[in-house]
């Protein structure tokens, strides 16, 4: 027997105030983390063609961008370094050089906004290697897992010394969380947290990012990043990282992997984050630029959907923009009810 006309779902949708009161998911600026690119050898911001609205910062222009992020009240920033091409080598030496671009940028961020934002760093070699892989290669050109862990251990310590509060290994090497935890603890950084890119898939949607970091990669990352169709394996990767001591786990990309995100959120007893990656950002920007989609509404809906699926926090290139709209600092805030 139908309960209609007794039951009417539309009753609670009748007015904006009612809809707001019964909303199940709310975004807050503190849920949002801004990935930022800092490039060596430039003095002005350099726009990234494949990511409209996102720029490479110089060490100088990083500061006002950080101030704006802090002002907007977002949760934190995730720093990526883009070294000069001629500084890249097979070992990714720039990653562990205290004067390497990422480590210098981290010191600036910690000093400028360390009190109001959680300063986080990408812990991976791909931006620093001349072959573009996330680790070092063996004689056959295969990414050598255990030799890479030695590089990650060093990188973790240099990043913590530079002021990173949360290191984020994104290379999908086996044992990376345990190795990093061990190295941090051995050097007196017991309070530096590890955000594990636990379920990271080999995605076509990283395309614009690879332009952003001027990646030298030829080929793909399929011997370490996960197969696109594997859902159960996502949970397994998360379990392994938790076992190794991950403080936070992440699913990446976000939008094509919401099922994995929901699975992880249902079982994890640590915070679960998701990364709305470059391609997910740029395809909405591109559709909006063509007039095919409303940018403010679509960007908001995409991030809200990631939170609804189970993310406690979201890395998104719209972090500051959304936060400003959520707090009424932007004209577009009316779209967020
Ligand atoms: C690897 C790394 C990648 C991203 C963050 N860290 C790319 C990759 O695996 O090629 C992707 C971020 C994005 O696409 O927005 N260091």
Short mmCIF file of C-alpha atoms and ligand atoms in Angstrom, two decimals:
data_model
loop_
_atom_site.label_atom_id
_atom_site.label_comp_id
_atom_site.label_asym_id
_atom_site.label_seq_id
_atom_site.Cartn_x
_atom_site.Cartn_y
_atom_site.Cartn_z
CA UNK A 1 0.00 0.00 0.00
CA UNK A 2 1.39 3.35 -1.01
CA UNK A 3 1.75 5.90 1.75
CA UNK A 4 0.98 8.64 -0.73
CA UNK A 5 -0.68 11.14 -0.29
CA UNK A 6 0.31 10.99 3.37
CA UNK A 7 3.99 11.03 2.54
CA UNK A 8 5.30 13.80 0.32
CA UNK A 9 9.03 14.27 -0.12
CA UNK A 10 8.52 17.71 -1.58
CA UNK A 11 7.30 19.17 1.76
CA UNK A 12 10.85 19.56 3.00
CA UNK A 13 12.00 21.11 -0.26
CA UNK A 14 9.46 23.92 -0.32
CA UNK A 15 11.58 26.88 0.82
CA UNK A 16 15.28 27.75 0.86
CA UNK A 17 15.21 27.91 4.68
CA UNK A 18 13.68 24.44 4.96
CA UNK A 19 16.11 22.99 2.46
CA UNK A 20 18.98 24.51 4.38
CA UNK A 21 17.69 23.12 7.67
CA UNK A 22 17.38 19.55 6.39
CA UNK A 23 20.60 19.53 4.36
CA UNK A 24 22.58 16.38 5.15
CA UNK A 25 25.96 17.61 3.97
CA UNK A 26 27.56 20.99 4.55
CA UNK A 27 30.87 22.27 3.33
CA UNK A 28 32.98 24.33 5.69
CA UNK A 29 36.12 26.25 4.68
CA UNK A 30 38.13 24.12 7.14
CA UNK A 31 37.25 21.02 5.08
CA UNK A 32 39.21 22.36 2.14
CA UNK A 33 42.90 22.05 1.35
CA UNK A 34 44.57 24.00 -1.45
CA UNK A 35 47.30 22.30 -3.51
CA UNK A 36 49.90 24.93 -4.48
CA UNK A 37 52.74 24.82 -6.99
CA UNK A 38 55.94 26.69 -6.30
CA UNK A 39 58.33 27.02 -9.19
CA UNK A 40 62.00 27.75 -9.16
CA UNK A 41 63.39 30.51 -11.34
CA UNK A 42 60.33 32.72 -11.79
CA UNK A 43 59.55 36.02 -10.15
CA UNK A 44 55.88 36.47 -11.10
CA UNK A 45 52.95 34.07 -11.02
CA UNK A 46 52.93 31.92 -14.18
CA UNK A 47 49.49 30.73 -15.27
CA UNK A 48 49.13 27.00 -15.97
CA UNK A 49 47.41 26.75 -19.34
CA UNK A 50 45.80 23.39 -18.67
CA UNK A 51 44.41 24.54 -15.32
CA UNK A 52 42.64 27.88 -15.79
CA UNK A 53 42.70 29.86 -12.55
CA UNK A 54 45.73 28.01 -11.17
CA UNK A 55 49.25 29.41 -11.35
CA UNK A 56 52.79 28.52 -10.51
CA UNK A 57 53.91 30.76 -7.69
CA UNK A 58 57.36 32.17 -7.28
CA UNK A 59 58.84 32.19 -3.80
CA UNK A 60 57.70 35.83 -3.55
CA UNK A 61 54.19 35.49 -4.93
CA UNK A 62 53.66 32.44 -2.72
CA UNK A 63 53.35 34.70 0.29
CA UNK A 64 50.27 36.73 -0.75
CA UNK A 65 48.63 33.53 -2.00
CA UNK A 66 49.19 31.94 1.40
CA UNK A 67 47.82 35.02 3.15
CA UNK A 68 44.69 34.86 1.05
CA UNK A 69 44.27 31.16 1.85
CA UNK A 70 44.66 31.84 5.57
CA UNK A 71 42.23 34.74 5.35
CA UNK A 72 39.67 32.49 3.66
CA UNK A 73 39.88 30.08 6.59
CA UNK A 74 40.68 26.93 4.65
CA UNK A 75 42.12 23.93 6.50
CA UNK A 76 45.55 23.82 4.96
CA UNK A 77 47.80 23.89 1.93
CA UNK A 78 49.57 21.06 0.12
CA UNK A 79 52.83 22.22 -1.44
CA UNK A 80 54.38 20.90 -4.65
CA UNK A 81 57.76 22.01 -5.94
CA UNK A 82 58.69 22.58 -9.56
CA UNK A 83 62.49 22.70 -9.87
CA UNK A 84 64.46 23.98 -12.85
CA UNK A 85 64.76 21.31 -15.53
CA UNK A 86 68.53 21.25 -15.31
CA UNK A 87 68.31 20.40 -11.61
CA UNK A 88 66.45 17.16 -12.22
CA UNK A 89 68.47 13.94 -12.01
CA UNK A 90 67.93 10.20 -11.73
CA UNK A 91 67.81 10.23 -7.91
CA UNK A 92 65.63 13.31 -7.59
CA UNK A 93 68.32 15.00 -5.52
CA UNK A 94 66.41 18.28 -5.34
CA UNK A 95 63.83 16.59 -3.14
CA UNK A 96 66.27 16.08 -0.30
CA UNK A 97 68.28 19.28 -0.75
CA UNK A 98 67.33 21.65 2.08
CA UNK A 99 67.70 24.43 -0.51
CA UNK A 100 65.52 22.59 -3.04
CA UNK A 101 62.47 24.58 -4.14
CA UNK A 102 59.91 22.58 -2.16
CA UNK A 103 61.86 22.75 1.07
CA UNK A 104 62.47 26.48 0.73
CA UNK A 105 58.78 27.03 0.00
CA UNK A 106 57.86 24.94 3.04
CA UNK A 107 59.99 27.12 5.30
CA UNK A 108 58.29 30.21 3.91
CA UNK A 109 54.81 28.73 4.37
CA UNK A 110 55.54 27.55 7.91
CA UNK A 111 56.79 31.03 8.82
CA UNK A 112 54.02 32.97 7.06
CA UNK A 113 50.89 30.96 7.86
CA UNK A 114 52.00 28.05 10.04
CA UNK A 115 49.78 29.29 12.87
CA UNK A 116 46.56 29.34 10.89
CA UNK A 117 46.97 26.70 8.16
CA UNK A 118 48.25 23.15 8.27
CA UNK A 119 51.32 23.21 6.03
CA UNK A 120 51.58 19.92 4.15
CA UNK A 121 54.04 18.64 1.59
CA UNK A 122 53.90 16.21 -1.29
CA UNK A 123 56.42 13.50 -0.54
CA UNK A 124 57.31 12.05 -3.92
CA UNK A 125 60.24 12.13 -6.30
CA UNK A 126 58.44 12.65 -9.60
CA UNK A 127 58.85 16.42 -9.73
CA UNK A 128 62.57 16.04 -9.13
CA UNK A 129 63.60 13.10 -11.31
CA UNK A 130 64.76 13.51 -14.90
CA UNK A 131 62.78 10.36 -15.87
CA UNK A 132 59.65 11.66 -14.12
CA UNK A 133 58.91 8.53 -12.08
CA UNK A 134 57.88 8.64 -8.44
CA UNK A 135 60.91 6.58 -7.43
CA UNK A 136 64.40 5.62 -8.50
CA UNK A 137 64.88 3.09 -11.30
CA UNK A 138 66.74 -0.20 -11.36
CA UNK A 139 68.97 -1.33 -14.25
CA UNK A 140 65.90 -2.37 -16.26
CA UNK A 141 64.07 0.93 -15.84
CA UNK A 142 61.64 -0.58 -13.32
CA UNK A 143 60.83 1.59 -10.30
CA UNK A 144 62.87 0.06 -7.48
CA UNK A 145 60.56 -0.04 -4.48
CA UNK A 146 63.00 -0.51 -1.63
CA UNK A 147 65.67 1.82 -2.98
CA UNK A 148 62.93 4.44 -3.32
CA UNK A 149 61.98 3.99 0.33
CA UNK A 150 65.48 5.07 1.29
CA UNK A 151 64.97 8.30 -0.66
CA UNK A 152 61.53 8.82 0.95
CA UNK A 153 63.00 8.41 4.43
CA UNK A 154 65.45 11.21 3.75
CA UNK A 155 62.83 13.34 2.09
CA UNK A 156 60.49 13.00 5.08
CA UNK A 157 63.15 14.22 7.48
CA UNK A 158 64.12 17.22 5.32
CA UNK A 159 60.46 18.16 4.90
CA UNK A 160 59.82 17.93 8.64
CA UNK A 161 62.93 20.01 9.32
CA UNK A 162 61.62 22.59 6.85
CA UNK A 163 58.37 22.88 8.81
CA UNK A 164 55.94 20.49 7.16
CA UNK A 165 53.38 19.31 9.70
CA UNK A 166 51.91 16.63 7.51
CA UNK A 167 53.93 14.75 4.93
CA UNK A 168 52.00 13.16 2.11
CA UNK A 169 53.64 10.21 0.36
CA UNK A 170 51.97 10.00 -3.07
CA UNK A 171 54.25 7.49 -4.81
CA UNK A 172 52.38 4.24 -4.06
CA UNK A 173 55.53 2.37 -3.04
CA UNK A 174 54.92 -0.63 -0.79
CA UNK A 175 55.95 0.09 2.78
CA UNK A 176 56.27 3.85 2.26
CA UNK A 177 54.22 4.81 5.31
CA UNK A 178 56.17 2.52 7.66
CA UNK A 179 59.51 3.71 6.28
CA UNK A 180 58.57 7.38 6.64
CA UNK A 181 57.13 6.92 10.13
CA UNK A 182 60.29 5.17 11.21
CA UNK A 183 62.57 7.87 9.77
CA UNK A 184 60.54 10.70 11.31
CA UNK A 185 60.53 9.04 14.73
CA UNK A 186 64.24 8.32 14.57
CA UNK A 187 64.92 12.02 13.96
CA UNK A 188 62.72 13.42 16.70
CA UNK A 189 59.71 14.17 14.51
CA UNK A 190 57.25 11.98 16.37
CA UNK A 191 54.58 14.67 16.00
CA UNK A 192 54.84 15.01 12.25
CA UNK A 193 51.82 13.27 10.78
CA UNK A 194 51.64 11.06 7.70
CA UNK A 195 48.83 11.48 5.19
CA UNK A 196 48.88 8.32 3.11
CA UNK A 197 47.76 8.48 -0.48
CA UNK A 198 46.43 5.02 0.25
CA UNK A 199 44.20 4.20 -2.71
CA UNK A 200 45.74 6.08 -5.59
CA UNK A 201 44.70 5.01 -9.07
CA UNK A 202 46.63 5.30 -12.34
CA UNK A 203 44.33 7.95 -13.77
CA UNK A 204 44.07 9.74 -17.09
CA UNK A 205 42.79 12.73 -15.10
CA UNK A 206 46.29 13.59 -13.86
CA UNK A 207 47.02 15.04 -17.30
CA UNK A 208 46.88 18.75 -16.45
CA UNK A 209 48.94 18.22 -13.27
CA UNK A 210 51.72 16.70 -15.29
CA UNK A 211 51.85 19.93 -17.28
CA UNK A 212 51.69 21.86 -14.02
CA UNK A 213 54.76 20.16 -12.59
CA UNK A 214 56.42 20.07 -16.02
CA UNK A 215 56.70 16.31 -15.66
CA UNK A 216 59.45 14.52 -17.53
CA UNK A 217 57.50 11.26 -17.47
CA UNK A 218 57.48 9.03 -20.54
CA UNK A 219 55.06 6.10 -20.28
CA UNK A 220 52.82 5.61 -17.27
CA UNK A 221 52.77 4.75 -13.57
CA UNK A 222 50.84 1.50 -13.82
CA UNK A 223 53.45 -0.62 -12.06
CA UNK A 224 52.79 1.30 -8.84
CA UNK A 225 49.48 3.17 -9.06
CA UNK A 226 46.33 1.08 -8.91
CA UNK A 227 44.27 -0.40 -11.73
CA UNK A 228 41.19 1.72 -12.46
CA UNK A 229 38.70 -1.11 -12.00
CA UNK A 230 39.83 -2.36 -8.61
CA UNK A 231 37.46 -1.51 -5.77
CA UNK A 232 38.27 -4.23 -3.26
CA UNK A 233 41.97 -3.53 -3.64
CA UNK A 234 41.35 0.08 -2.54
CA UNK A 235 40.27 -1.19 0.87
CA UNK A 236 43.28 -3.47 1.03
CA UNK A 237 45.69 -0.62 0.32
CA UNK A 238 44.02 1.46 3.03
CA UNK A 239 44.28 -1.40 5.54
CA UNK A 240 47.98 -1.83 4.77
CA UNK A 241 48.68 1.88 5.25
CA UNK A 242 46.77 1.97 8.53
CA UNK A 243 48.79 -0.98 9.69
CA UNK A 244 51.97 0.93 8.83
CA UNK A 245 50.87 3.89 10.95
CA UNK A 246 49.07 6.28 8.59
CA UNK A 247 47.38 9.11 10.49
CA UNK A 248 45.04 9.99 7.63
CA UNK A 249 44.19 8.03 4.49
CA UNK A 250 43.31 9.42 1.09
CA UNK A 251 41.50 8.24 -2.01
CA UNK A 252 42.62 9.75 -5.30
CA UNK A 253 41.25 10.75 -7.76
CA UNK A 254 37.91 11.57 -6.16
CA UNK A 255 35.11 11.89 -8.68
CA UNK A 256 35.57 8.67 -10.60
CA UNK A 257 36.25 6.72 -7.37
CA UNK A 258 33.38 7.76 -5.08
CA UNK A 259 32.51 4.10 -4.45
CA UNK A 260 36.02 3.46 -3.15
CA UNK A 261 35.78 6.61 -1.04
CA UNK A 262 32.46 5.48 0.46
CA UNK A 263 33.90 2.02 1.21
CA UNK A 264 36.90 3.52 2.96
CA UNK A 265 34.79 6.03 4.90
CA UNK A 266 32.56 3.19 6.12
CA UNK A 267 35.44 1.27 7.64
CA UNK A 268 38.22 3.73 8.49
CA UNK A 269 38.82 4.80 12.06
CA UNK A 270 41.12 7.64 10.97
CA UNK A 271 40.19 10.71 8.90
CA UNK A 272 39.51 10.02 5.23
CA UNK A 273 40.43 12.61 2.64
CA UNK A 274 39.99 12.79 -1.09
CA UNK A 275 41.87 14.66 -3.81
CA UNK A 276 39.84 16.29 -6.55
CA UNK A 277 42.61 16.19 -9.09
CA UNK A 278 43.67 18.45 -11.91
CA UNK A 279 41.65 16.79 -14.68
CA UNK A 280 38.53 16.80 -12.53
CA UNK A 281 39.02 20.51 -12.00
CA UNK A 282 39.98 21.39 -15.54
CA UNK A 283 37.15 19.58 -17.26
CA UNK A 284 34.61 21.60 -15.28
CA UNK A 285 36.56 24.80 -15.96
CA UNK A 286 36.66 23.97 -19.67
CA UNK A 287 32.95 23.20 -19.88
CA UNK A 288 32.20 26.45 -18.05
CA UNK A 289 34.49 28.42 -20.35
CA UNK A 290 32.45 27.07 -23.26
CA UNK A 291 29.25 28.20 -21.57
CA UNK A 292 28.08 24.60 -21.22
CA UNK A 293 27.94 24.51 -17.44
CA UNK A 294 27.72 27.02 -14.59
CA UNK A 295 31.14 27.19 -12.95
CA UNK A 296 30.07 28.24 -9.46
CA UNK A 297 27.27 25.71 -9.20
CA UNK A 298 29.21 22.84 -10.76
CA UNK A 299 32.38 23.34 -8.74
CA UNK A 300 30.36 23.49 -5.53
CA UNK A 301 28.29 20.43 -6.41
CA UNK A 302 31.37 18.42 -7.34
CA UNK A 303 33.10 19.12 -4.03
CA UNK A 304 29.91 18.65 -2.01
CA UNK A 305 29.46 15.27 -3.70
CA UNK A 306 32.93 14.20 -2.61
CA UNK A 307 32.10 15.15 0.96
CA UNK A 308 28.74 13.37 0.78
CA UNK A 309 30.50 10.19 -0.35
CA UNK A 310 32.53 10.23 2.85
CA UNK A 311 35.51 12.60 2.64
CA UNK A 312 36.25 14.48 5.85
CA UNK A 313 38.43 16.93 3.94
CA UNK A 314 39.03 17.55 0.27
CA UNK A 315 42.07 18.72 -1.64
CA UNK A 316 40.72 20.92 -4.39
CA UNK A 317 42.04 23.71 -6.60
CA UNK A 318 38.82 25.56 -5.75
CA UNK A 319 39.59 25.54 -2.00
CA UNK A 320 40.07 29.28 -1.58
CA UNK A 321 37.42 30.23 -4.10
CA UNK A 322 34.84 28.00 -2.41
CA UNK A 323 35.83 29.11 1.08
CA UNK A 324 35.42 32.76 0.08
CA UNK A 325 32.00 32.00 -1.31
CA UNK A 326 31.00 29.98 1.76
CA UNK A 327 31.89 32.88 4.04
CA UNK A 328 30.27 35.52 1.89
CA UNK A 329 33.57 37.06 0.85
CA UNK A 330 32.73 36.64 -2.80
CA UNK A 331 29.86 37.85 -4.99
CA UNK A 332 29.12 34.28 -5.95
CA UNK A 333 28.27 33.32 -2.36
CA UNK A 334 24.55 33.54 -3.13
CA UNK A 335 24.88 30.34 -5.14
CA UNK A 336 25.76 28.38 -2.03
CA UNK A 337 22.52 29.08 -0.16
C1 LIG B 1 52.62 12.56 -7.71
C2 LIG B 1 51.35 13.29 -7.69
C3 LIG B 1 50.42 13.41 -8.73
C4 LIG B 1 49.39 14.23 -8.26
C5 LIG B 1 49.72 14.58 -6.98
N1 LIG B 1 50.91 13.97 -6.63
C6 LIG B 1 50.40 12.99 -10.10
C7 LIG B 1 50.74 11.72 -10.62
O1 LIG B 1 50.63 10.67 -9.98
O2 LIG B 1 51.15 11.77 -11.79
C8 LIG B 1 48.20 14.59 -9.08
C9 LIG B 1 47.51 15.83 -8.73
C10 LIG B 1 46.54 16.29 -9.75
O3 LIG B 1 46.38 15.71 -10.83
O4 LIG B 1 45.88 17.29 -9.45
N2 LIG B 1 53.61 13.28 -7.03
#
